Every structure is written in C-alpha cells, then in structure tokens.
mmCIF file of N, CA and C in Angstrom:
data_model
loop_
_atom_site.group_PDB
_atom_site.id
_atom_site.type_symbol
_atom_site.label_atom_id
_atom_site.label_comp_id
_atom_site.label_asym_id
_atom_site.label_seq_id
_atom_site.Cartn_x
_atom_site.Cartn_y
_atom_site.Cartn_z
ATOM 1 N N LEU V 2 0.847 -1.214 -0.048
ATOM 2 C CA LEU V 2 -0.025 0.058 -0.008
ATOM 3 C C LEU V 2 0.845 1.215 -0.010
ATOM 4 N N TYR V 3 0.411 2.261 -0.672
ATOM 5 C CA TYR V 3 1.120 3.572 -0.661
ATOM 6 C C TYR V 3 0.175 4.604 -0.094
ATOM 7 N N HIS V 4 0.771 5.454 0.811
ATOM 8 C CA HIS V 4 -0.071 6.505 1.369
ATOM 9 C C HIS V 4 0.400 7.861 0.863
ATOM 10 N N TYR V 5 -0.442 8.473 0.027
ATOM 11 C CA TYR V 5 -0.130 9.730 -0.671
ATOM 12 C C TYR V 5 -0.618 10.921 0.109
ATOM 13 N N GLY V 6 -1.214 10.736 1.207
ATOM 14 C CA GLY V 6 -1.789 11.838 2.012
ATOM 15 C C GLY V 6 -0.632 12.607 2.752
ATOM 16 N N THR V 7 -1.112 13.516 3.644
ATOM 17 C CA THR V 7 -0.200 14.450 4.283
ATOM 18 C C THR V 7 -0.087 14.186 5.804
ATOM 19 N N GLU V 8 -0.886 13.251 6.310
ATOM 20 C CA GLU V 8 -0.833 12.856 7.729
ATOM 21 C C GLU V 8 -0.865 11.324 7.893
ATOM 22 N N SER V 9 -0.323 10.857 8.868
ATOM 23 C CA SER V 9 -0.308 9.442 9.095
ATOM 24 C C SER V 9 -1.741 8.906 9.254
ATOM 25 N N TYR V 10 -1.937 7.642 8.802
ATOM 26 C CA TYR V 10 -3.243 7.056 8.701
ATOM 27 C C TYR V 10 -3.251 5.739 9.448
ATOM 28 N N ASP V 11 -4.210 5.574 10.272
ATOM 29 C CA ASP V 11 -4.409 4.353 11.079
ATOM 30 C C ASP V 11 -5.151 3.324 10.251
ATOM 31 N N LEU V 12 -4.626 2.228 10.012
ATOM 32 C CA LEU V 12 -5.241 1.119 9.304
ATOM 33 C C LEU V 12 -5.946 0.068 10.110
ATOM 34 N N THR V 13 -5.939 0.247 11.443
ATOM 35 C CA THR V 13 -6.543 -0.705 12.320
ATOM 36 C C THR V 13 -7.962 -1.110 11.948
ATOM 37 N N GLY V 14 -8.211 -2.302 11.742
ATOM 38 C CA GLY V 14 -9.600 -2.824 11.399
ATOM 39 C C GLY V 14 -9.935 -2.803 9.927
ATOM 40 N N PHE V 15 -9.107 -2.280 9.037
ATOM 41 C CA PHE V 15 -9.264 -2.328 7.665
ATOM 42 C C PHE V 15 -9.148 -3.779 7.229
ATOM 43 N N GLY V 16 -9.799 -4.158 6.095
ATOM 44 C CA GLY V 16 -9.751 -5.574 5.559
ATOM 45 C C GLY V 16 -9.073 -5.562 4.253
ATOM 46 N N LEU V 17 -8.402 -6.654 3.963
ATOM 47 C CA LEU V 17 -7.786 -7.002 2.665
ATOM 48 C C LEU V 17 -8.349 -8.395 2.269
ATOM 49 N N THR V 18 -8.625 -8.510 0.975
ATOM 50 C CA THR V 18 -9.239 -9.783 0.586
ATOM 51 C C THR V 18 -8.988 -9.976 -0.952
ATOM 52 N N ASP V 19 -9.035 -11.116 -1.377
ATOM 53 C CA ASP V 19 -8.985 -11.585 -2.760
ATOM 54 C C ASP V 19 -10.393 -12.111 -3.136
ATOM 55 N N ASN V 20 -11.339 -11.912 -2.311
ATOM 56 C CA ASN V 20 -12.674 -12.413 -2.454
ATOM 57 C C ASN V 20 -13.661 -11.288 -1.958
ATOM 58 N N PRO V 21 -14.207 -10.477 -2.970
ATOM 59 C CA PRO V 21 -15.045 -9.369 -2.615
ATOM 60 C C PRO V 21 -16.319 -9.775 -1.768
ATOM 61 N N SER V 22 -16.783 -11.057 -1.758
ATOM 62 C CA SER V 22 -17.930 -11.423 -0.877
ATOM 63 C C SER V 22 -17.419 -11.655 0.561
ATOM 64 N N ASN V 23 -16.083 -11.625 0.778
ATOM 65 C CA ASN V 23 -15.555 -11.726 2.170
ATOM 66 C C ASN V 23 -14.559 -10.670 2.374
ATOM 67 N N PRO V 24 -15.032 -9.373 2.610
ATOM 68 C CA PRO V 24 -14.059 -8.247 2.587
ATOM 69 C C PRO V 24 -13.093 -8.209 3.780
ATOM 70 N N PHE V 25 -13.349 -8.942 4.827
ATOM 71 C CA PHE V 25 -12.425 -9.019 5.925
ATOM 72 C C PHE V 25 -11.778 -10.394 6.080
ATOM 73 N N LYS V 26 -11.361 -10.881 4.969
ATOM 74 C CA LYS V 26 -10.652 -12.126 4.923
ATOM 75 C C LYS V 26 -9.382 -12.063 5.776
ATOM 76 N N TRP V 27 -8.778 -10.960 5.735
ATOM 77 C CA TRP V 27 -7.649 -10.549 6.557
ATOM 78 C C TRP V 27 -7.804 -9.163 7.038
ATOM 79 N N THR V 28 -7.601 -8.953 8.373
ATOM 80 C CA THR V 28 -7.833 -7.632 9.013
ATOM 81 C C THR V 28 -6.518 -7.084 9.491
ATOM 82 N N PHE V 29 -6.280 -5.727 9.208
ATOM 83 C CA PHE V 29 -5.132 -5.060 9.730
ATOM 84 C C PHE V 29 -5.019 -5.024 11.256
ATOM 85 N N PRO V 30 -3.829 -5.304 11.829
ATOM 86 C CA PRO V 30 -3.817 -5.045 13.245
ATOM 87 C C PRO V 30 -3.571 -3.548 13.470
ATOM 88 N N SER V 31 -3.183 -3.108 14.643
ATOM 89 C CA SER V 31 -2.957 -1.776 14.966
ATOM 90 C C SER V 31 -1.707 -1.269 14.327
ATOM 91 N N VAL V 32 -1.788 -0.790 13.143
ATOM 92 C CA VAL V 32 -0.652 -0.237 12.337
ATOM 93 C C VAL V 32 -1.111 1.101 11.658
ATOM 94 N N SER V 33 -0.152 1.967 11.522
ATOM 95 C CA SER V 33 -0.383 3.226 10.823
ATOM 96 C C SER V 33 0.598 3.284 9.659
ATOM 97 N N ILE V 34 0.216 4.048 8.633
ATOM 98 C CA ILE V 34 1.167 4.295 7.578
ATOM 99 C C ILE V 34 1.366 5.778 7.446
ATOM 100 N N ALA V 35 2.612 6.152 7.315
ATOM 101 C CA ALA V 35 3.027 7.617 7.287
ATOM 102 C C ALA V 35 2.902 8.167 5.909
ATOM 103 N N PRO V 36 2.745 9.527 5.773
ATOM 104 C CA PRO V 36 2.684 10.080 4.496
ATOM 105 C C PRO V 36 3.855 9.762 3.502
ATOM 106 N N GLY V 37 3.607 9.512 2.375
ATOM 107 C CA GLY V 37 4.708 9.139 1.408
ATOM 108 C C GLY V 37 5.406 7.797 1.676
ATOM 109 N N GLN V 38 4.746 6.959 2.492
ATOM 110 C CA GLN V 38 5.403 5.701 2.828
ATOM 111 C C GLN V 38 4.581 4.511 2.228
ATOM 112 N N TYR V 39 5.257 3.463 2.066
ATOM 113 C CA TYR V 39 4.659 2.177 1.627
ATOM 114 C C TYR V 39 4.564 1.189 2.814
ATOM 115 N N LEU V 40 3.511 0.347 2.799
ATOM 116 C CA LEU V 40 3.351 -0.709 3.704
ATOM 117 C C LEU V 40 3.177 -1.993 2.923
ATOM 118 N N LEU V 41 4.145 -2.908 3.111
ATOM 119 C CA LEU V 41 4.139 -4.163 2.387
ATOM 120 C C LEU V 41 3.369 -5.127 3.233
ATOM 121 N N VAL V 42 2.377 -5.827 2.542
ATOM 122 C CA VAL V 42 1.625 -6.887 3.164
ATOM 123 C C VAL V 42 1.769 -8.122 2.175
ATOM 124 N N TRP V 43 2.282 -9.182 2.796
ATOM 125 C CA TRP V 43 2.497 -10.371 1.997
ATOM 126 C C TRP V 43 1.172 -11.239 1.890
ATOM 127 N N ALA V 44 0.876 -11.626 0.732
ATOM 128 C CA ALA V 44 -0.202 -12.666 0.506
ATOM 129 C C ALA V 44 0.409 -13.938 0.384
ATOM 130 N N SER V 45 0.731 -14.586 1.533
ATOM 131 C CA SER V 45 1.646 -15.663 1.519
ATOM 132 C C SER V 45 1.205 -16.977 2.128
ATOM 133 N N ASP V 46 -0.146 -17.117 2.466
ATOM 134 C CA ASP V 46 -0.697 -18.187 3.190
ATOM 135 C C ASP V 46 -0.085 -18.387 4.581
ATOM 136 N N LYS V 47 0.548 -17.377 5.136
ATOM 137 C CA LYS V 47 1.102 -17.362 6.464
ATOM 138 C C LYS V 47 0.381 -16.320 7.197
ATOM 139 N N THR V 48 -0.218 -16.495 8.322
ATOM 140 C CA THR V 48 -0.936 -15.549 9.068
ATOM 141 C C THR V 48 0.049 -14.899 10.011
ATOM 142 N N GLN V 49 0.180 -13.530 9.808
ATOM 143 C CA GLN V 49 1.036 -12.765 10.691
ATOM 144 C C GLN V 49 0.455 -11.385 10.913
ATOM 145 N N SER V 50 -0.040 -11.138 12.068
ATOM 146 C CA SER V 50 -0.706 -9.762 12.290
ATOM 147 C C SER V 50 -0.020 -8.999 13.431
ATOM 148 N N LEU V 51 1.200 -9.323 13.789
ATOM 149 C CA LEU V 51 1.888 -8.533 14.807
ATOM 150 C C LEU V 51 2.405 -7.264 14.219
ATOM 151 N N PRO V 52 2.097 -6.088 14.753
ATOM 152 C CA PRO V 52 2.430 -4.784 14.129
ATOM 153 C C PRO V 52 3.959 -4.562 13.850
ATOM 154 N N ASN V 53 4.864 -5.221 14.617
ATOM 155 C CA ASN V 53 6.263 -4.927 14.511
ATOM 156 C C ASN V 53 6.930 -6.003 13.633
ATOM 157 N N LEU V 54 6.248 -6.879 13.077
ATOM 158 C CA LEU V 54 6.848 -7.960 12.196
ATOM 159 C C LEU V 54 6.149 -7.785 10.866
ATOM 160 N N PRO V 55 6.768 -8.474 9.763
ATOM 161 C CA PRO V 55 6.159 -8.383 8.459
ATOM 162 C C PRO V 55 4.827 -8.983 8.500
ATOM 163 N N LEU V 56 3.858 -8.211 7.802
ATOM 164 C CA LEU V 56 2.404 -8.629 7.814
ATOM 165 C C LEU V 56 2.160 -9.685 6.662
ATOM 166 N N HIS V 57 1.438 -10.754 7.017
ATOM 167 C CA HIS V 57 1.110 -11.730 6.075
ATOM 168 C C HIS V 57 -0.443 -12.020 6.219
ATOM 169 N N THR V 58 -1.152 -12.142 5.066
ATOM 170 C CA THR V 58 -2.497 -12.179 5.005
ATOM 171 C C THR V 58 -3.149 -13.537 5.491
ATOM 172 N N GLY V 59 -2.401 -14.634 5.399
ATOM 173 C CA GLY V 59 -3.023 -15.894 5.636
ATOM 174 C C GLY V 59 -3.720 -16.545 4.410
ATOM 175 N N TYR V 60 -3.649 -15.922 3.282
ATOM 176 C CA TYR V 60 -4.158 -16.520 1.997
ATOM 177 C C TYR V 60 -3.124 -16.058 0.965
ATOM 178 N N GLY V 61 -3.100 -16.764 -0.097
ATOM 179 C CA GLY V 61 -2.157 -16.529 -1.088
ATOM 180 C C GLY V 61 -2.928 -16.043 -2.414
ATOM 181 N N ILE V 62 -2.067 -15.472 -3.340
ATOM 182 C CA ILE V 62 -2.699 -14.950 -4.563
ATOM 183 C C ILE V 62 -2.365 -15.974 -5.699
ATOM 184 N N SER V 63 -3.309 -16.272 -6.511
ATOM 185 C CA SER V 63 -3.115 -17.250 -7.585
ATOM 186 C C SER V 63 -2.027 -16.649 -8.521
ATOM 187 N N SER V 64 -1.221 -17.532 -9.189
ATOM 188 C CA SER V 64 -0.187 -17.112 -10.102
ATOM 189 C C SER V 64 -0.839 -16.429 -11.390
ATOM 190 N N ASN V 65 -2.171 -16.761 -11.569
ATOM 191 C CA ASN V 65 -2.851 -16.063 -12.645
ATOM 192 C C ASN V 65 -3.335 -14.669 -12.205
ATOM 193 N N GLY V 66 -3.217 -14.355 -11.017
ATOM 194 C CA GLY V 66 -3.627 -13.003 -10.600
ATOM 195 C C GLY V 66 -4.941 -13.009 -10.015
ATOM 196 N N GLU V 67 -5.219 -12.171 -9.043
ATOM 197 C CA GLU V 67 -6.563 -11.963 -8.490
ATOM 198 C C GLU V 67 -6.722 -10.547 -8.109
ATOM 199 N N THR V 68 -8.025 -10.139 -8.094
ATOM 200 C CA THR V 68 -8.245 -8.719 -7.651
ATOM 201 C C THR V 68 -8.078 -8.644 -6.124
ATOM 202 N N ILE V 69 -7.462 -7.638 -5.650
ATOM 203 C CA ILE V 69 -7.262 -7.368 -4.185
ATOM 204 C C ILE V 69 -8.166 -6.216 -3.834
ATOM 205 N N VAL V 70 -8.916 -6.303 -2.813
ATOM 206 C CA VAL V 70 -9.792 -5.278 -2.371
ATOM 207 C C VAL V 70 -9.371 -4.761 -0.876
ATOM 208 N N LEU V 71 -9.311 -3.451 -0.732
ATOM 209 C CA LEU V 71 -9.110 -2.843 0.603
ATOM 210 C C LEU V 71 -10.482 -2.252 1.094
ATOM 211 N N THR V 72 -10.848 -2.658 2.318
ATOM 212 C CA THR V 72 -12.153 -2.194 2.854
ATOM 213 C C THR V 72 -11.901 -1.488 4.177
ATOM 214 N N ASN V 73 -12.648 -0.432 4.435
ATOM 215 C CA ASN V 73 -12.509 0.305 5.772
ATOM 216 C C ASN V 73 -13.275 -0.543 6.787
ATOM 217 N N PRO V 74 -13.049 -0.144 8.075
ATOM 218 C CA PRO V 74 -13.752 -0.914 9.142
ATOM 219 C C PRO V 74 -15.239 -0.921 9.052
ATOM 220 N N GLN V 75 -15.857 0.019 8.327
ATOM 221 C CA GLN V 75 -17.282 0.082 8.165
ATOM 222 C C GLN V 75 -17.798 -0.807 7.033
ATOM 223 N N GLY V 76 -16.834 -1.488 6.326
ATOM 224 C CA GLY V 76 -17.194 -2.446 5.259
ATOM 225 C C GLY V 76 -17.345 -1.716 3.888
ATOM 226 N N ILE V 77 -16.876 -0.532 3.775
ATOM 227 C CA ILE V 77 -16.972 0.153 2.493
ATOM 228 C C ILE V 77 -15.643 -0.027 1.725
ATOM 229 N N LYS V 78 -15.765 -0.457 0.453
ATOM 230 C CA LYS V 78 -14.585 -0.602 -0.374
ATOM 231 C C LYS V 78 -13.816 0.716 -0.534
ATOM 232 N N VAL V 79 -12.542 0.785 -0.212
ATOM 233 C CA VAL V 79 -11.772 1.925 -0.381
ATOM 234 C C VAL V 79 -10.884 1.893 -1.611
ATOM 235 N N SER V 80 -10.392 0.719 -1.963
ATOM 236 C CA SER V 80 -9.546 0.593 -3.176
ATOM 237 C C SER V 80 -9.656 -0.862 -3.682
ATOM 238 N N GLU V 81 -9.393 -0.923 -4.982
ATOM 239 C CA GLU V 81 -9.430 -2.278 -5.608
ATOM 240 C C GLU V 81 -8.260 -2.242 -6.665
ATOM 241 N N LEU V 82 -7.528 -3.375 -6.627
ATOM 242 C CA LEU V 82 -6.435 -3.469 -7.595
ATOM 243 C C LEU V 82 -6.683 -4.801 -8.475
ATOM 244 N N ALA V 83 -6.893 -4.579 -9.748
ATOM 245 C CA ALA V 83 -7.030 -5.688 -10.640
ATOM 246 C C ALA V 83 -5.719 -6.323 -10.936
ATOM 247 N N PRO V 84 -5.669 -7.613 -11.285
ATOM 248 C CA PRO V 84 -4.473 -8.329 -11.526
ATOM 249 C C PRO V 84 -3.771 -7.687 -12.779
ATOM 250 N N TRP V 85 -2.447 -7.645 -12.694
ATOM 251 C CA TRP V 85 -1.703 -7.218 -13.853
ATOM 252 C C TRP V 85 -1.305 -8.404 -14.555
ATOM 253 N N VAL V 86 -1.540 -8.509 -15.862
ATOM 254 C CA VAL V 86 -1.217 -9.622 -16.663
ATOM 255 C C VAL V 86 -0.187 -9.217 -17.686
ATOM 256 N N SER V 87 0.922 -9.899 -17.737
ATOM 257 C CA SER V 87 1.960 -9.655 -18.755
ATOM 258 C C SER V 87 1.574 -10.377 -20.026
ATOM 259 N N LYS V 88 1.740 -9.643 -21.177
ATOM 260 C CA LYS V 88 1.414 -10.181 -22.445
ATOM 261 C C LYS V 88 2.713 -10.521 -23.168
ATOM 262 N N PRO V 89 2.757 -11.710 -23.796
ATOM 263 C CA PRO V 89 4.003 -11.935 -24.524
ATOM 264 C C PRO V 89 4.209 -11.076 -25.703
ATOM 265 N N ASP V 90 5.513 -10.860 -26.065
ATOM 266 C CA ASP V 90 5.826 -9.941 -27.255
ATOM 267 C C ASP V 90 5.383 -10.601 -28.470
#
C-alpha cells in the first residue's frame, strides 16, 4: 500500500481480501502508515498480524492473478487492484 496523504493514517480494522464477498478475509492489526510511505503486506498463506513484524494475510494470490480489495472498518470498499497480466511480445 502507498499513502499519498499528508498525515499518518491508522489502518486498524481495515480488511484485505481476494474475495469481494468476504471483505475482511484478513484484517489489519494496530498499524499506521506515514505520508509518502509504503506498507508491504505479503499474501503468503502465512498468518502474521503482529504490528512490528512483516504482515502476512493468511491467504495466497493465484499465479494467474486475483483482484485485491481494501475495505475500511465500516465495510466500504476503499480501493481495488485488478491483476496485472503480462502479455508476450
């Protein structure tokens, strides 16, 4: 995730998912993202939600790609990223 705002943003309770019908498949722990900063979250089938360790969603992403959805704590979709598919030359 990239935060392009001007103030730190608290992501506690936000959800990440590869399944829009289950918007809170993985929920952010108590973490904030600073302005101009990236926050890396691994979709690795390893569940890790401790704020001071690398974050892992507990589900993986298909090698064919999947849409990733970010949802706020109220269940409203904030952002969606469609899979990027490389086309052969």
